[in-house]
Tab-separated table of C-alpha atoms in Angstrom:
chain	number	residue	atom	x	y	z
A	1	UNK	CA	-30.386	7.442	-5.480
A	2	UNK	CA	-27.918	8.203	-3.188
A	3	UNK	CA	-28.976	5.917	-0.317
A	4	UNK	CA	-27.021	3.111	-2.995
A	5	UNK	CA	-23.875	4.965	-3.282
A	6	UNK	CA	-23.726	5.718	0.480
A	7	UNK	CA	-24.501	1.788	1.239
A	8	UNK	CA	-21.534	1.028	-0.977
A	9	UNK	CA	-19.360	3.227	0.193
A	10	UNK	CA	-19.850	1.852	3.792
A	11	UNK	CA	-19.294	-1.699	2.144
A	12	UNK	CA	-16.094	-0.182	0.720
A	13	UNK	CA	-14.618	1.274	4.013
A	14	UNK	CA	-14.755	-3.064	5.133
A	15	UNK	CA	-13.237	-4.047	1.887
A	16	UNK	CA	-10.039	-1.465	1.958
A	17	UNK	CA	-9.900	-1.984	5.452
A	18	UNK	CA	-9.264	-5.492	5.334
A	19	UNK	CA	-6.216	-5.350	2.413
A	20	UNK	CA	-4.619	-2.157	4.288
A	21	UNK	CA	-5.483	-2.950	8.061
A	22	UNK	CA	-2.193	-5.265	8.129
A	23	UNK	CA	0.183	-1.798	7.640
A	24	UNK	CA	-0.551	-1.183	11.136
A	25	UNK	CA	-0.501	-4.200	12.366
A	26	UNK	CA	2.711	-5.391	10.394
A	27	UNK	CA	5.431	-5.255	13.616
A	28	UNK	CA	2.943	-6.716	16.140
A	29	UNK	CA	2.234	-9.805	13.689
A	30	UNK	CA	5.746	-10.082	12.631
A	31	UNK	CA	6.664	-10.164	16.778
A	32	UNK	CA	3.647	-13.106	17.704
A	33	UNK	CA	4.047	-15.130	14.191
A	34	UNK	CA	8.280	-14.979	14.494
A	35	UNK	CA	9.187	-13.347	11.324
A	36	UNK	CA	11.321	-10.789	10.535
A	37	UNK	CA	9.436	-7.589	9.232
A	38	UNK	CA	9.899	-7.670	5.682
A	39	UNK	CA	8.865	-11.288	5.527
A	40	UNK	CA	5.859	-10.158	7.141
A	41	UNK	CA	5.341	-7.132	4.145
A	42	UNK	CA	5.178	-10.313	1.924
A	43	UNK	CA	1.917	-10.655	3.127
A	44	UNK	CA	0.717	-7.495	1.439
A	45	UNK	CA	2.749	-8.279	-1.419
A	46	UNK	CA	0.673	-11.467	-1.730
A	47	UNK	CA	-2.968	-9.785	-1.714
A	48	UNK	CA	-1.791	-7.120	-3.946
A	49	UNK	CA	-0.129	-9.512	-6.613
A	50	UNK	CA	-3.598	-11.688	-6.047
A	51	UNK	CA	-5.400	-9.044	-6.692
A	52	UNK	CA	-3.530	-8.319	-10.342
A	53	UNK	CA	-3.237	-11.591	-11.393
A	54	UNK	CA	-6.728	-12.178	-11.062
A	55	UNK	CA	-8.629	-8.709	-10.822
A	56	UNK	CA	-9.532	-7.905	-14.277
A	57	UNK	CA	-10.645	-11.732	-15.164
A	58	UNK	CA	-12.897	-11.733	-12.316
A	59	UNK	CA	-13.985	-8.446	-13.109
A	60	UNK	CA	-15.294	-9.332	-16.275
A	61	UNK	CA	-16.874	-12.387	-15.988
A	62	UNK	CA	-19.131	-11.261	-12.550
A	63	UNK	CA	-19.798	-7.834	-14.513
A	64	UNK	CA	-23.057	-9.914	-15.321
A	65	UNK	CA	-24.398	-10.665	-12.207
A	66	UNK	CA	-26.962	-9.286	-10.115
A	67	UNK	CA	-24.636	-6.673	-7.902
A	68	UNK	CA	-26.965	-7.053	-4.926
A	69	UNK	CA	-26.164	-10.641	-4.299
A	70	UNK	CA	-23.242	-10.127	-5.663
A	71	UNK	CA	-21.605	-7.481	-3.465
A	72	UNK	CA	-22.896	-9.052	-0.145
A	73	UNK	CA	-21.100	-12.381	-1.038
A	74	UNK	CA	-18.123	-10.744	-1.013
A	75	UNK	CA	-18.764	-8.735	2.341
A	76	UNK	CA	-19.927	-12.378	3.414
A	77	UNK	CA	-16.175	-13.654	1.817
A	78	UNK	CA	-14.548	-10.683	3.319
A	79	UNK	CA	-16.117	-12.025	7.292
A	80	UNK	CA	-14.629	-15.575	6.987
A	81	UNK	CA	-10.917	-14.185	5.362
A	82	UNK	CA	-10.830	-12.165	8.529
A	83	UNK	CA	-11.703	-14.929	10.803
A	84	UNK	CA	-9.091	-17.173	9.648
A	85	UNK	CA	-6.980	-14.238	9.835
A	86	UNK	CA	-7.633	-13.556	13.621
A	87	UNK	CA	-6.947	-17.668	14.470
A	88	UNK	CA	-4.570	-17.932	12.205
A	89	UNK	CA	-1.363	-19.842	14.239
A	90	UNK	CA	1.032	-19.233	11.611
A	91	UNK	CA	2.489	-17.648	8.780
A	92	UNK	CA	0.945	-19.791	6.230
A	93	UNK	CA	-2.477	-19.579	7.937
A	94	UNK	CA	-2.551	-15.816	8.022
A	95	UNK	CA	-1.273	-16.128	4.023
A	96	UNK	CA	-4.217	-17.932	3.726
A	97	UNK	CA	-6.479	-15.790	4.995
A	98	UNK	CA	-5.025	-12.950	3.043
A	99	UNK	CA	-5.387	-14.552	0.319
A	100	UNK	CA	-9.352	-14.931	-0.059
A	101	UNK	CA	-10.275	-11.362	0.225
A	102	UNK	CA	-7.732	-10.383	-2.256
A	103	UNK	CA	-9.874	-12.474	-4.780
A	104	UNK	CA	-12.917	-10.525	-3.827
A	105	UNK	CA	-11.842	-6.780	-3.991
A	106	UNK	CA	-10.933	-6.082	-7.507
A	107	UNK	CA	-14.828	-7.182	-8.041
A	108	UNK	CA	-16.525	-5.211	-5.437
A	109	UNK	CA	-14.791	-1.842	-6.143
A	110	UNK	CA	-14.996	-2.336	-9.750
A	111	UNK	CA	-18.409	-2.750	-9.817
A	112	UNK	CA	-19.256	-0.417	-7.214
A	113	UNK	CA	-17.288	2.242	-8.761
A	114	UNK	CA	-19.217	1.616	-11.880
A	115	UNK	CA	-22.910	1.352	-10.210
A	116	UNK	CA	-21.814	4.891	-8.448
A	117	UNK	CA	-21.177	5.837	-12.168
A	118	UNK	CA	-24.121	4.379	-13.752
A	119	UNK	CA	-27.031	6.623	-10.705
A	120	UNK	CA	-24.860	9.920	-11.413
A	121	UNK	CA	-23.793	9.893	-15.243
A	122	UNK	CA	-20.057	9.607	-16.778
A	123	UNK	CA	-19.604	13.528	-16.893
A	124	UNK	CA	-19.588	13.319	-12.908
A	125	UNK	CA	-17.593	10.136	-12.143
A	126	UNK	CA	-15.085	12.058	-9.950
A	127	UNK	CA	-17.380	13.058	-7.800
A	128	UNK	CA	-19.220	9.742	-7.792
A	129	UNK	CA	-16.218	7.614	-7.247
A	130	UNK	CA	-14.930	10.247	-4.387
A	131	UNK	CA	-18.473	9.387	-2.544
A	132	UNK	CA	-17.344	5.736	-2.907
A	133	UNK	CA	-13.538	6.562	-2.244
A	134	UNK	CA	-14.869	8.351	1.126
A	135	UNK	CA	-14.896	4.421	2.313
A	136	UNK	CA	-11.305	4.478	1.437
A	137	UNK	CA	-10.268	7.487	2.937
A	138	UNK	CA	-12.698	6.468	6.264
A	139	UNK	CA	-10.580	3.267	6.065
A	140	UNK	CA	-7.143	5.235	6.294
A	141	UNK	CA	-8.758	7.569	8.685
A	142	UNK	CA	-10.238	4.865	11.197
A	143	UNK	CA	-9.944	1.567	10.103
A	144	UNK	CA	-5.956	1.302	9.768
A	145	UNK	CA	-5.249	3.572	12.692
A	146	UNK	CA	-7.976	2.130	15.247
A	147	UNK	CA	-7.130	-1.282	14.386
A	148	UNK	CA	-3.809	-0.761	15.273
A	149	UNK	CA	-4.592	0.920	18.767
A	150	UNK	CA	-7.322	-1.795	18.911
A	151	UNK	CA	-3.856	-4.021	18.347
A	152	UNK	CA	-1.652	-2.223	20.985
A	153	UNK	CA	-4.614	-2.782	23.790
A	154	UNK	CA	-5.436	-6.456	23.093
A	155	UNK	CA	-3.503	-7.761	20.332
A	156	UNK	CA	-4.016	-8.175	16.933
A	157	UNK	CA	-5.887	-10.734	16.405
A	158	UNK	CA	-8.357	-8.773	17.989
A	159	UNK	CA	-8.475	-6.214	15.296
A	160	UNK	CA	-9.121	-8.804	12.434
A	161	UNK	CA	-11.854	-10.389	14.817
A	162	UNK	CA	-14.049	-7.116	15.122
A	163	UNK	CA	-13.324	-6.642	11.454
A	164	UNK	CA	-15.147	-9.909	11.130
A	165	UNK	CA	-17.571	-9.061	12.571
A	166	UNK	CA	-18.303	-5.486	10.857
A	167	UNK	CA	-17.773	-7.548	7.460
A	168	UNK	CA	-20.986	-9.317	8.287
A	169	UNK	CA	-22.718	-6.541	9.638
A	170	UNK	CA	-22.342	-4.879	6.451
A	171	UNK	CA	-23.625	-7.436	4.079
A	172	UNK	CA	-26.720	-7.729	6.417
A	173	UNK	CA	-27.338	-3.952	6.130
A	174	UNK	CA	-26.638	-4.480	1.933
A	175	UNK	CA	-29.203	-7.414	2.318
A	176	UNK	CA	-31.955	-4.908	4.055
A	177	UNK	CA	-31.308	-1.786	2.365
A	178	UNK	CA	-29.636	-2.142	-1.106
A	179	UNK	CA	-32.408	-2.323	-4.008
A	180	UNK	CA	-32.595	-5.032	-5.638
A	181	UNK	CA	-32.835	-3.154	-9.085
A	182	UNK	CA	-29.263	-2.110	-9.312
A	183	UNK	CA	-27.783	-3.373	-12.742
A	184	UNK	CA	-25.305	-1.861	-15.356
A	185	UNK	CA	-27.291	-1.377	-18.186
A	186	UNK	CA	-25.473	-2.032	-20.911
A	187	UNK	CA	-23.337	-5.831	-20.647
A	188	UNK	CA	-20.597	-5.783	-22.692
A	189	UNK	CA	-19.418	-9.826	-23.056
A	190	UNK	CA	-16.235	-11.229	-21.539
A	191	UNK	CA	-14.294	-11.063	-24.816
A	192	UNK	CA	-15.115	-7.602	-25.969
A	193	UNK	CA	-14.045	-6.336	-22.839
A	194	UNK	CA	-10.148	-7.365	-23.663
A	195	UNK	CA	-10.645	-5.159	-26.378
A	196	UNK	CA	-9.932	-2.348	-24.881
A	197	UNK	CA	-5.776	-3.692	-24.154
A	198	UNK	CA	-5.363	-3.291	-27.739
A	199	UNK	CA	-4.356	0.712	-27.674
A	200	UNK	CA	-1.304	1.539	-26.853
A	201	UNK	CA	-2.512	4.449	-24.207
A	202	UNK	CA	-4.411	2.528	-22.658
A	203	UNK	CA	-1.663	-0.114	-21.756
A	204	UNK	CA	0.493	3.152	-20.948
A	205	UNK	CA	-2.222	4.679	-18.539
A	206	UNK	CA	-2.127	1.083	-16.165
A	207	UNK	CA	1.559	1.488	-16.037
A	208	UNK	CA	1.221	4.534	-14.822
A	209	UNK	CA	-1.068	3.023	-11.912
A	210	UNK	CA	1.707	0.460	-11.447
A	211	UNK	CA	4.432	2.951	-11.115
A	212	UNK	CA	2.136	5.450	-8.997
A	213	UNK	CA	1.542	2.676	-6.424
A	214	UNK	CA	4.880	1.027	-6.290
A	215	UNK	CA	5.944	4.522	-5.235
A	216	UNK	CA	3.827	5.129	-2.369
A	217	UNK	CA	3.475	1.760	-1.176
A	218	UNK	CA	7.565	1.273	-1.154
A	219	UNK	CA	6.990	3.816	1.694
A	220	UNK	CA	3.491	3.279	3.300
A	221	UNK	CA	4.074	-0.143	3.756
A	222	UNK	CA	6.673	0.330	6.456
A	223	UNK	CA	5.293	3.592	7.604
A	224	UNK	CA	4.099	2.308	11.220
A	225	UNK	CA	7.847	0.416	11.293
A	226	UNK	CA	9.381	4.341	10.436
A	227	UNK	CA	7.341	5.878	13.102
A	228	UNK	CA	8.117	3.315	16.096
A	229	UNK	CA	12.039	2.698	14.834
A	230	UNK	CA	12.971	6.405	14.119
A	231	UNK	CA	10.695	8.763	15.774
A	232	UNK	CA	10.272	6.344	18.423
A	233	UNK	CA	6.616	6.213	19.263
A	234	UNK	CA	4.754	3.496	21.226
A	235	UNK	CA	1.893	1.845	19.330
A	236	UNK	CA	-0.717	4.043	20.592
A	237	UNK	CA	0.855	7.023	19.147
A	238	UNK	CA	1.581	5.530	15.732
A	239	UNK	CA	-2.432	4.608	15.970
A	240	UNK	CA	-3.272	8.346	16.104
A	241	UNK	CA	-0.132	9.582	13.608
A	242	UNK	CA	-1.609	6.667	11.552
A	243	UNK	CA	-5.170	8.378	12.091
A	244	UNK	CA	-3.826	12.097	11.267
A	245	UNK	CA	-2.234	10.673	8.331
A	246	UNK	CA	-6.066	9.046	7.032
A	247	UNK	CA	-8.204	12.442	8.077
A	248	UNK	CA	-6.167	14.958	6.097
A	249	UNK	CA	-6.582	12.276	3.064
A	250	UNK	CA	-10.637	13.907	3.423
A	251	UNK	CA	-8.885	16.946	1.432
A	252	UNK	CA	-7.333	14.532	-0.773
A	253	UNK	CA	-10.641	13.032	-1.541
A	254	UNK	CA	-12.386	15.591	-2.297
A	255	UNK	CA	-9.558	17.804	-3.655
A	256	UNK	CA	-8.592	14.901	-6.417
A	257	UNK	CA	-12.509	14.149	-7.328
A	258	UNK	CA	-12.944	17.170	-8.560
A	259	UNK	CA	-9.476	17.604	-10.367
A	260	UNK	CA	-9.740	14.172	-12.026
A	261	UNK	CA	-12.807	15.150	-13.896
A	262	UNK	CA	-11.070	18.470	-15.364
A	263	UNK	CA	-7.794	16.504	-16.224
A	264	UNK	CA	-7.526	12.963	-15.454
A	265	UNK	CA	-3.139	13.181	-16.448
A	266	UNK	CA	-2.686	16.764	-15.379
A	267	UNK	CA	-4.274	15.759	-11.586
A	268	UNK	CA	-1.848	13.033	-11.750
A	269	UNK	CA	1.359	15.519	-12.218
A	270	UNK	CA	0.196	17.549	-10.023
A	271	UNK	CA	-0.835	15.357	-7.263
A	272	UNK	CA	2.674	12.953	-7.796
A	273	UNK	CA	4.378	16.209	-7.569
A	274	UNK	CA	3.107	16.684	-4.064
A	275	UNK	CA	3.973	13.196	-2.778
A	276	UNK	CA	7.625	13.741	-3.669
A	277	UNK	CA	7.997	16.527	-1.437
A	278	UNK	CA	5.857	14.964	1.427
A	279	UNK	CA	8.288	11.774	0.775
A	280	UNK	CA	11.583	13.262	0.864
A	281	UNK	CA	11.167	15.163	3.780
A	282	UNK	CA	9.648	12.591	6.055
A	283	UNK	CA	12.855	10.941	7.856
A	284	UNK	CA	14.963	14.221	7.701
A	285	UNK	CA	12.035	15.844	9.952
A	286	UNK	CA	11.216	12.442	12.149
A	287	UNK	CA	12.323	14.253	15.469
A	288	UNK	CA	10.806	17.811	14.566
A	289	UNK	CA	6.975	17.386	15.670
A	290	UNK	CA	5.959	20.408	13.288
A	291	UNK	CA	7.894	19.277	10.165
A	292	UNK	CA	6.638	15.367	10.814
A	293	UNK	CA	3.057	16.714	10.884
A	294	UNK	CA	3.552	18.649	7.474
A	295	UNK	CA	5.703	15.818	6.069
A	296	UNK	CA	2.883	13.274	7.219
A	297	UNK	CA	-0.024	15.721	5.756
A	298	UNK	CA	1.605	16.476	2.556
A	299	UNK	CA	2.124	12.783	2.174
A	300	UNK	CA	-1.558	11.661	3.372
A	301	UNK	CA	-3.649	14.434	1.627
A	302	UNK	CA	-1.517	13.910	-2.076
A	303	UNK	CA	-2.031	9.425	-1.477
A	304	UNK	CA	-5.338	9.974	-0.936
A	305	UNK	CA	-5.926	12.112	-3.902
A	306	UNK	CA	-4.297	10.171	-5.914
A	307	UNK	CA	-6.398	6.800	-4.957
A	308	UNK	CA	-9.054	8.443	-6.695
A	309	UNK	CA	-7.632	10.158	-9.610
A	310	UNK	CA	-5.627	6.546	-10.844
A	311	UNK	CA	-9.240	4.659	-10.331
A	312	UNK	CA	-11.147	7.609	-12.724
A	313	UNK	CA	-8.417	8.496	-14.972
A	314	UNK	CA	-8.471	4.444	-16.378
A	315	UNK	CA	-12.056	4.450	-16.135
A	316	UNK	CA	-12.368	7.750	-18.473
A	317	UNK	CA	-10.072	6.367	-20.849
A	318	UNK	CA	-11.970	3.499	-21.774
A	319	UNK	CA	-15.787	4.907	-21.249
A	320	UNK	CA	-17.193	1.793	-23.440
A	321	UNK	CA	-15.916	-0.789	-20.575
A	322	UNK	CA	-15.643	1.160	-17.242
A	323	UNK	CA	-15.815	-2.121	-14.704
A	324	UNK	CA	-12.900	-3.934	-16.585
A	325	UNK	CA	-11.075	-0.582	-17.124
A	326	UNK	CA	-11.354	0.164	-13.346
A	327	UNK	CA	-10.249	-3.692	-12.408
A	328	UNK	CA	-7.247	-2.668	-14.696
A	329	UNK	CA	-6.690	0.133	-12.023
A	330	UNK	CA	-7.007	-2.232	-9.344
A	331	UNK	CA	-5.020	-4.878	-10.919
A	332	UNK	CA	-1.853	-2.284	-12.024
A	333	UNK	CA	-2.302	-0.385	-8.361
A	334	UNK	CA	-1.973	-3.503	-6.442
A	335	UNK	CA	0.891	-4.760	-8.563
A	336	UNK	CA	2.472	-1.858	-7.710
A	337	UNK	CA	1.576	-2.347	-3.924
A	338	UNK	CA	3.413	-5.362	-4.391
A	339	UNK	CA	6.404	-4.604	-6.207
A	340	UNK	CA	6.639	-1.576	-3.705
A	341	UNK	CA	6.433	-4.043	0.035
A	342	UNK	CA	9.153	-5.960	-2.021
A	343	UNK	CA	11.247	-3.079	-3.029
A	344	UNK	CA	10.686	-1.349	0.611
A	345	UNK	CA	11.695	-4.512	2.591
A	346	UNK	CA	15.077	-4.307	-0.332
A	347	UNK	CA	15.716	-0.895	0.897
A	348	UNK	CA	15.564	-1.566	4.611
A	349	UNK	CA	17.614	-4.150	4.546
A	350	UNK	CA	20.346	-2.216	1.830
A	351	UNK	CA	20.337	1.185	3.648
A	352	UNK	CA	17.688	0.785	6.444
A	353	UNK	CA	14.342	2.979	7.150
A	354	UNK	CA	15.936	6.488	6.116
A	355	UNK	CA	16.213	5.011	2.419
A	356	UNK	CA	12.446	4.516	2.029
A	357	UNK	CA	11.392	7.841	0.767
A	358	UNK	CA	13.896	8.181	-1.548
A	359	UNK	CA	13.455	5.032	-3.486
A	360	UNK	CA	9.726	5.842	-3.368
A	361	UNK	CA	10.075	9.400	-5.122
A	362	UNK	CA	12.233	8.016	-7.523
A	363	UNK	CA	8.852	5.891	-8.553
A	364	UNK	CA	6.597	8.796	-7.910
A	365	UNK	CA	9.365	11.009	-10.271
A	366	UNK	CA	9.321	8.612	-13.067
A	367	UNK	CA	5.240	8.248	-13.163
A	368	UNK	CA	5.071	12.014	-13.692
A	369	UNK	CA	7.560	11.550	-16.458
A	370	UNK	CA	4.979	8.699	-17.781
A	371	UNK	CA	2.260	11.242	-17.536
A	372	UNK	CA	3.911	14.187	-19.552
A	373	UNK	CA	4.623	11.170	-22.142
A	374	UNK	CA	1.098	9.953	-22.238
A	375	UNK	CA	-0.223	13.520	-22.837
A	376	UNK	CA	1.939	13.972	-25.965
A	377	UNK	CA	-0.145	10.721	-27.560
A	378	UNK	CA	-3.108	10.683	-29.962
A	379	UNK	CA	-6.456	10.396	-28.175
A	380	UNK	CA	-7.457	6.710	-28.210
A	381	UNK	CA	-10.561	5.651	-30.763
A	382	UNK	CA	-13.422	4.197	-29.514
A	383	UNK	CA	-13.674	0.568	-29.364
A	384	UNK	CA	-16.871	-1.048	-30.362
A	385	UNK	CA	-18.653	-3.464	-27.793
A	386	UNK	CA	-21.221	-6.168	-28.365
């Protein structure tokens, strides 16, 4: 059964692609659509808050559908958003366009993570999930990076074109080669699902994923704008700092899937931990080409790692309703991705690029103070599901 997992994992490198493509892309669009840069980090602000606003309610009331047509309608969704996106003439086009796929994700990588969950069994999600999450980490590795030299040689709109066009190739492949037999089990309805937002920890454990990704997103968002601005690269060598920055996240991947199922919280100290020191000392070694790369691999291996642990860790703490717990992830995380393009642009235009990491560790600081907290509480009883 692992033909299913690597299928969706290939779907999943498309879907991340598409919502994190636009970091690298973020000063060329800003330059061709005439708007400043942090107007243009609105537009990730808008797919991340779509994505919480409507993640979890999606979530739960697709949780019942056949996942094979259901996951190539969204790669099918995921071909037209990026169309629009590559003609868009405006602002408000491109918004548009951002927009629909942000509707779709919190579905597909909900589900998926839970199919991946379903073929292996709960006491190996974190390695499941990582098989999944290697989409993500391909996405950071090749999709952001490539699309943005694909940007620097012939624009773009270019980039969102041929990631059109991979969208469709990917449902077509999901159409030939994904069974048809793939169903969770065990349905629980819409209602009972909202169950689960009665405990206390479990509210405490998506604020964590909100604080976690406000952190590193008050940061990543801007980090192609850092490395042209203050280190002074061209776009082709933010592409492949961009690229160096996705590959060492492989160690992240792999590193976090297997801490997440010894200690979901404990993985998340440890992991936040790392980012801080990767964040900090980012701008102070810009112009040093050794302490850059450490900064950079700190930074990439500890974001990816932590991808993965957040998406588990919510998932393992509510085992009777992993889809909706895992669109809770997805919902808090890209709140936080949000909140952290609108606190970055803040920053850079308060006390300019060098300010970034240190208003994203202070996040980063106070989610590892969330963690210790959420240790110290009782262990959350099971909740009953029709």
């Amino acid at each position: 059964m692992l033909l299913p997992i690597l299928l969706l994992s290939a779907a999943g490198f498309t879907v991340l692609t598409t919502e994190f493509i636009i970091v690298g892309l973020l000063p060329a669009i800003a330059r061709d659509l005439e708007v400043t840069i942090p107007q243009a980090g609105l537009l990730v602000t808008l797919f991340a808050f779509t994505v919480a606003a409507f993640g979890p309610f999606l979530t739960a009331y697709f949780a019942r559908f056949e996942r094979r047509k259901l996951f190539i309608s969204v790669l099918i969704m995921f071909g037209v958003a990026n169309t629009v996106a590559a003609l868009a003439p405006n602002i408000w086009v491109m918004a548009a366009a951002r927009l629909i796929p942000a509707l779709g994700l919190p579905v597909f990588w909900a589900l998926a993570s839970e199919t991946a969950v379903d073929i292996v069994g709960p006491d190996h999600a974190g390695r499941a999930i990582s098989k999944i999450g290697f989409g993500i980490v391909c996405a950071m590795v090749f999709g952001i990076p490539v699309g943005t030299l694909i940007s620097d040689a012939f624009g773009w709109r270019s980039a969102f074109g041929i990631l059109a066009v991979i969208a469709f190739a990917k449902a077509l492949l999901l159409f030939i080669y994904l069974p048809k037999t793939i169903l969770h089990q065990q349905q629980a309805s819409f209602r009972s699902q909202f169950k689960i937002l009665r405990s206390p920890l479990m509210i405490g454990h998506v604020l964590l994923s909100i604080l976690v990704f406000t952190g590193m997103f008050t940061a990543y968002t801007y980090l192609a704008d850092i490395l042209e601005r203050l280190a002074g690269f061209n776009g082709t060598v933010v592409g492949w700092c961009l690229m160096g920055f996705g590959a060492v996240g492989l160690i992240g991947n792999w590193w976090g899937g297997r801490a997440v199922d010894r200690h979901p919280l404990i993985a998340s100290m440890m992991f936040c931990a790392f980012l801080i020191a990767g964040l900090i000392a980012l701008v102070p070694n810009i112009q040093s080409p050794m302490g850059l790369a450490a900064a950079m691999g700190i930074w990439g291996i500890t974001q990816a790692a932590l991808f993965l642990v957040s998406h588990v860790r919510l998932m393992k703490a509510a085992p009777e309703a992993p889809a909706f717990a895992a669109s809770l992830n997805i919902a808090g995380a890209n709140l936080g991705i949000g909140l952290g393009a609108m606190v970055g642009g803040r920053v850079i235009n308060a006390f300019g690029l060098g300010g970034l990491g240190f208003a994203a560790a202070a996040f980063i600081l106070a989610s590892i103070l969330l963690a210790m907290a959420l240790m110290t509480m009782a262990p959350r009883e099971p909740v009953t599901v029709q």
